[in-house]
PDB file of C-alpha atoms in Angstrom:
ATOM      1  CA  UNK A   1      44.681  33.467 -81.270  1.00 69.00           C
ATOM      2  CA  UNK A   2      40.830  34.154 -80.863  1.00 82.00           C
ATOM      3  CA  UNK A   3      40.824  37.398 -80.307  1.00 88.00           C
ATOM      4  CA  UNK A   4      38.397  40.352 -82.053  1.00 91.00           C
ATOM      5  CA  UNK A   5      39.900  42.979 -84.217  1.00 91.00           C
ATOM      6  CA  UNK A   6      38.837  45.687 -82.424  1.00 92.00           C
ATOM      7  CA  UNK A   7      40.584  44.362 -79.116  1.00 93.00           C
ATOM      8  CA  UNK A   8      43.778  43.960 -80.894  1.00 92.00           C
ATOM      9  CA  UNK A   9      43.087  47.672 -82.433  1.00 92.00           C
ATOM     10  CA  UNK A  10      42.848  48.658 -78.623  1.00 94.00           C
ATOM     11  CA  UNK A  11      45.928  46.790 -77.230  1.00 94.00           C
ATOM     12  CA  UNK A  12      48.030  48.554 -80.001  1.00 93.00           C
ATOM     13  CA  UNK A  13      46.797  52.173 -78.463  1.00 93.00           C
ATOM     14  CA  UNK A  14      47.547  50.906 -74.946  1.00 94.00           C
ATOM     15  CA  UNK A  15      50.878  48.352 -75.640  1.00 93.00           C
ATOM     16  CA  UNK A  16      53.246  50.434 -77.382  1.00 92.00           C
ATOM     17  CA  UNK A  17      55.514  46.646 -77.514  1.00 89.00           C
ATOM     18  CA  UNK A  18      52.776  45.602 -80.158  1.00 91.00           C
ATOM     19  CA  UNK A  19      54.200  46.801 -83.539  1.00 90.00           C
ATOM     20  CA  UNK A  20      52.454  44.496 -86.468  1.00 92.00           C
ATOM     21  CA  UNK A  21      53.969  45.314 -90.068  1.00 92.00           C
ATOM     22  CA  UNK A  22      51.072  47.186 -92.114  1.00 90.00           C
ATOM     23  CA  UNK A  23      51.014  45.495 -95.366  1.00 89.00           C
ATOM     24  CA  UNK A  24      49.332  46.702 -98.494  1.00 87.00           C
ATOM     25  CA  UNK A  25      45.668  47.778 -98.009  1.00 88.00           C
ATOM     26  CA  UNK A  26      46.435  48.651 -94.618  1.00 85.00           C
ATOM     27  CA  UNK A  27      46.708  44.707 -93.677  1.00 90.00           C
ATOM     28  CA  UNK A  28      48.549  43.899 -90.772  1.00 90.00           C
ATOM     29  CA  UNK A  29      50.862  41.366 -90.341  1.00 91.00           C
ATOM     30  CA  UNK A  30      51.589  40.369 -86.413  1.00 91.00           C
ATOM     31  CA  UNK A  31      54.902  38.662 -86.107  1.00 92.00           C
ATOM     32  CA  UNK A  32      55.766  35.773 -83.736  1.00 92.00           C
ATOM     33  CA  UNK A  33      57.119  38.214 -81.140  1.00 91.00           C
ATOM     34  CA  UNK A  34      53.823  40.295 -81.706  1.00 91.00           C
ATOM     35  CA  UNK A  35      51.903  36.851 -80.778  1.00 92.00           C
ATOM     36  CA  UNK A  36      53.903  36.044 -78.029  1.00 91.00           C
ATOM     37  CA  UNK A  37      53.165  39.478 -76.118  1.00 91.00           C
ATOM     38  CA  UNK A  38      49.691  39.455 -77.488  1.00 93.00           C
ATOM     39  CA  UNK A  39      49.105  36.099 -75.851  1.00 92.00           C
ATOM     40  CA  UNK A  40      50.763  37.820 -72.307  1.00 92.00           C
ATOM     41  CA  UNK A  41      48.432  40.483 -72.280  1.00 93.00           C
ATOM     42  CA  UNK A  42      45.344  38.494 -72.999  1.00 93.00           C
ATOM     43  CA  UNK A  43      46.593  35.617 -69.834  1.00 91.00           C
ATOM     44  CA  UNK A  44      47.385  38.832 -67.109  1.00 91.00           C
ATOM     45  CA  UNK A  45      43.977  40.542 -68.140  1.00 92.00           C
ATOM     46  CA  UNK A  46      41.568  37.683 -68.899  1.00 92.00           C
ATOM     47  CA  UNK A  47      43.225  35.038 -66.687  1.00 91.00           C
ATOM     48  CA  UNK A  48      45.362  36.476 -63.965  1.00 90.00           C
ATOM     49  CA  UNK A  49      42.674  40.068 -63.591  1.00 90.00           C
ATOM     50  CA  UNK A  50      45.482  42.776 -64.240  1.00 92.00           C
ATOM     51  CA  UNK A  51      44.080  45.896 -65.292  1.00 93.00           C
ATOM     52  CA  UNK A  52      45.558  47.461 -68.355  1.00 93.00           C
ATOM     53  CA  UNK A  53      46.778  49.687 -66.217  1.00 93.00           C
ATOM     54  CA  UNK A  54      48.725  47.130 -64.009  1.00 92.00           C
ATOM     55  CA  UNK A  55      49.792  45.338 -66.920  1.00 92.00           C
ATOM     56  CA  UNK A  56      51.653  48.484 -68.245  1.00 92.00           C
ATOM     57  CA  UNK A  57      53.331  49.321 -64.962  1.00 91.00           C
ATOM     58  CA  UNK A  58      54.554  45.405 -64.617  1.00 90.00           C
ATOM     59  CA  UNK A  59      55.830  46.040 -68.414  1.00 89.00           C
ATOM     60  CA  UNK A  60      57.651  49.257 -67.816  1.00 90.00           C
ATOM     61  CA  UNK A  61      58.815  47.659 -63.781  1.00 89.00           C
ATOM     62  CA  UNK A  62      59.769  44.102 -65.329  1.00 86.00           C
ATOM     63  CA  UNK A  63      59.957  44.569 -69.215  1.00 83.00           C
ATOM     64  CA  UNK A  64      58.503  42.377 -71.281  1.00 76.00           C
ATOM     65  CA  UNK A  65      60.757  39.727 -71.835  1.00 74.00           C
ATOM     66  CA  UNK A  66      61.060  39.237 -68.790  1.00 71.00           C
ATOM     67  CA  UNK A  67      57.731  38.443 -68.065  1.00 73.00           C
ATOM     68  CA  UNK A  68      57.090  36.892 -71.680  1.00 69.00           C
ATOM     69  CA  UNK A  69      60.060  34.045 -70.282  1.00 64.00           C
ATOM     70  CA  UNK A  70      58.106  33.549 -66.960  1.00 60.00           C
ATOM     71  CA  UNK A  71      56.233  29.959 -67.758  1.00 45.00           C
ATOM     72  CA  UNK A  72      52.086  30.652 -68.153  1.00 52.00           C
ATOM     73  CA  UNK A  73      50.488  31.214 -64.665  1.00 45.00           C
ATOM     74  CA  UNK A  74      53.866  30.581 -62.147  1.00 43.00           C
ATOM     75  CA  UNK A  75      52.244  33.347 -59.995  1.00 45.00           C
ATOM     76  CA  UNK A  76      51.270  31.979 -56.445  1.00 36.00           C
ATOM     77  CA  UNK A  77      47.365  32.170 -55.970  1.00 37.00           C
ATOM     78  CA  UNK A  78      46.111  35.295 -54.089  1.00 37.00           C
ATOM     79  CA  UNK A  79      46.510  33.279 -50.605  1.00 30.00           C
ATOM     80  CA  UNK A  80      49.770  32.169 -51.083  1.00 28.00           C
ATOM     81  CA  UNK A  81      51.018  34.987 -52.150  1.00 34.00           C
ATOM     82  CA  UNK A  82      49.971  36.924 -48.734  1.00 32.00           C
ATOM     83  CA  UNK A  83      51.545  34.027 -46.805  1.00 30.00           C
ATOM     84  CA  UNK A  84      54.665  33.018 -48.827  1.00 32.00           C
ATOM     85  CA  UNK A  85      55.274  36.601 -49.636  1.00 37.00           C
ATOM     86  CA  UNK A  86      55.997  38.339 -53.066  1.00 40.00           C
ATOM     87  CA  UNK A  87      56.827  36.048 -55.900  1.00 41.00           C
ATOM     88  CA  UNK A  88      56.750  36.378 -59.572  1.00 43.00           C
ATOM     89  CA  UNK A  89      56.134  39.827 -61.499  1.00 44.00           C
ATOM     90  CA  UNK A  90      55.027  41.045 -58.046  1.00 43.00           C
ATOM     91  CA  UNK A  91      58.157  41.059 -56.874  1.00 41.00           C
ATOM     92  CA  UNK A  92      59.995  44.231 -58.602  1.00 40.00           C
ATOM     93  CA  UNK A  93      60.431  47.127 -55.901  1.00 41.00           C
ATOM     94  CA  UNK A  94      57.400  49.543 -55.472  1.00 48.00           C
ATOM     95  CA  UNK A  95      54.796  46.286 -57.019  1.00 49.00           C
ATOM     96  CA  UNK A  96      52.058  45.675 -55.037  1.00 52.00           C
ATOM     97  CA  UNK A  97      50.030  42.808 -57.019  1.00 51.00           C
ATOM     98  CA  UNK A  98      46.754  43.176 -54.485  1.00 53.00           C
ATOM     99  CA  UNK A  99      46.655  46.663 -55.828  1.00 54.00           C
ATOM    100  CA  UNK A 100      47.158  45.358 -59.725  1.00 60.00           C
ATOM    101  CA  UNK A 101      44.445  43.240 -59.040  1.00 68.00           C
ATOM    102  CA  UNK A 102      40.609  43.437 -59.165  1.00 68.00           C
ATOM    103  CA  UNK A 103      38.766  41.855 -56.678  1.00 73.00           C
ATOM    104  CA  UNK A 104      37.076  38.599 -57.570  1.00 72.00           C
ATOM    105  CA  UNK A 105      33.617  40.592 -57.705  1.00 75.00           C
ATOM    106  CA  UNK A 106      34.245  42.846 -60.104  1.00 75.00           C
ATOM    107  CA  UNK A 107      36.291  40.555 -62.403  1.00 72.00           C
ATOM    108  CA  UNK A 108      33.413  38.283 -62.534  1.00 73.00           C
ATOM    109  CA  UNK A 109      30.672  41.223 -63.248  1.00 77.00           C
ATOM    110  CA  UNK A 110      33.257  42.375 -65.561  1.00 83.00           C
ATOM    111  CA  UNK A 111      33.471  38.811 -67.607  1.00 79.00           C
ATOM    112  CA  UNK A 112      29.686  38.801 -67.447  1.00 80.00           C
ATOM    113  CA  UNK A 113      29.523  42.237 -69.136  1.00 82.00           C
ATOM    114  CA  UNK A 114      32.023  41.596 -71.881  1.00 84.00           C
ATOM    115  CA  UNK A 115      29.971  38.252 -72.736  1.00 79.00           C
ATOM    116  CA  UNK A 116      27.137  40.361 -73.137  1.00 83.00           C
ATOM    117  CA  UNK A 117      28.877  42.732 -75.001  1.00 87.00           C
ATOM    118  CA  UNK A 118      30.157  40.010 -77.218  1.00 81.00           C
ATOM    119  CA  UNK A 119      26.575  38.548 -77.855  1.00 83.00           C
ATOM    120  CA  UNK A 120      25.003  41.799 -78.685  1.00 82.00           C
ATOM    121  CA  UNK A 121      28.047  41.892 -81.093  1.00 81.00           C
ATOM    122  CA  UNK A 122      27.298  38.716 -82.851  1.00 80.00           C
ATOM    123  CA  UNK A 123      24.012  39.897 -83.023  1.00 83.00           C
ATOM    124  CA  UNK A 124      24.072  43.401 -84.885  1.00 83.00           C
ATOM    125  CA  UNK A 125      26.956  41.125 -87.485  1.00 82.00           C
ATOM    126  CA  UNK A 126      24.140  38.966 -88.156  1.00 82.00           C
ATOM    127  CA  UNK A 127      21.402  41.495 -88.478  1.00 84.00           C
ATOM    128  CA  UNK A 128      23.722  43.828 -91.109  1.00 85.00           C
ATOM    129  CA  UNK A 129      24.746  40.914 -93.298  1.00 77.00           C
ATOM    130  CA  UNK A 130      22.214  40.553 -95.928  1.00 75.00           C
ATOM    131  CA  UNK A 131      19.682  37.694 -95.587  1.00 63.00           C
ATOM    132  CA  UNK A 132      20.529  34.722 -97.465  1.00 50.00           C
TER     133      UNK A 132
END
């Protein structure tokens, strides 16, 4: 899974369903079931533009196995949905997915500002390690 330490540090604070084994040194070890949710989180945030904040309330509406048994990206696209009504983890009582949702503006300004974040990143790594 390609994701940086310090987002999986994050999604621990946030996702209380994330529970890796510390090992020795303070290690952790992340456990298939670990992956499996890990790998949920990243495809309703990155992919399907949950906030964290959605993603919790479709965790504590649905639970998680629930959703973790729902196959990769069966929700109906935005259109669809508003046509065919409510399918999918929009569907509990009370879940309104437009509201889960960011609009395809920000999502894209937001992707655009985490690559940049991610470059500047890379950068300061390379700038801190000594010179070869």
């Amino acid at each position: 899974m390609d994701l940086p330490q310090h987002v999986l540090r994050f999604w621990e604070t946030r996702f209380p369903q994330i529970r890796p084994l510390k090992r020795a040194g303070g290690r952790r070890y992340y456990r298939p079931e670990d992956i499996e949710r890990l790998r949920l989180i990243r495809r309703l945030l990155y992919d399907e533009g949950y906030t964290i904040k959605g993603v919790q309330k479709l965790f504590k509406e649905q639970g998680i196995q629930a959703l973790s048994s729902a196959a990769p990206h069966s929700r109906p696209s935005a259109a669809r949905a508003n046509a065919a009504g409510p399918s999918g983890p929009e569907k509990s009582a009370g879940v309104d997915a437009s509201a889960l949702r960011l609009p395809d503006d920000d999502l894209a300004a937001l992707r655009e500002a985490l690559a940049e974040i991610v470059e500047a990143g890379r950068i300061l790594t390379r700038a801190r390690s000594p010179a070869a």
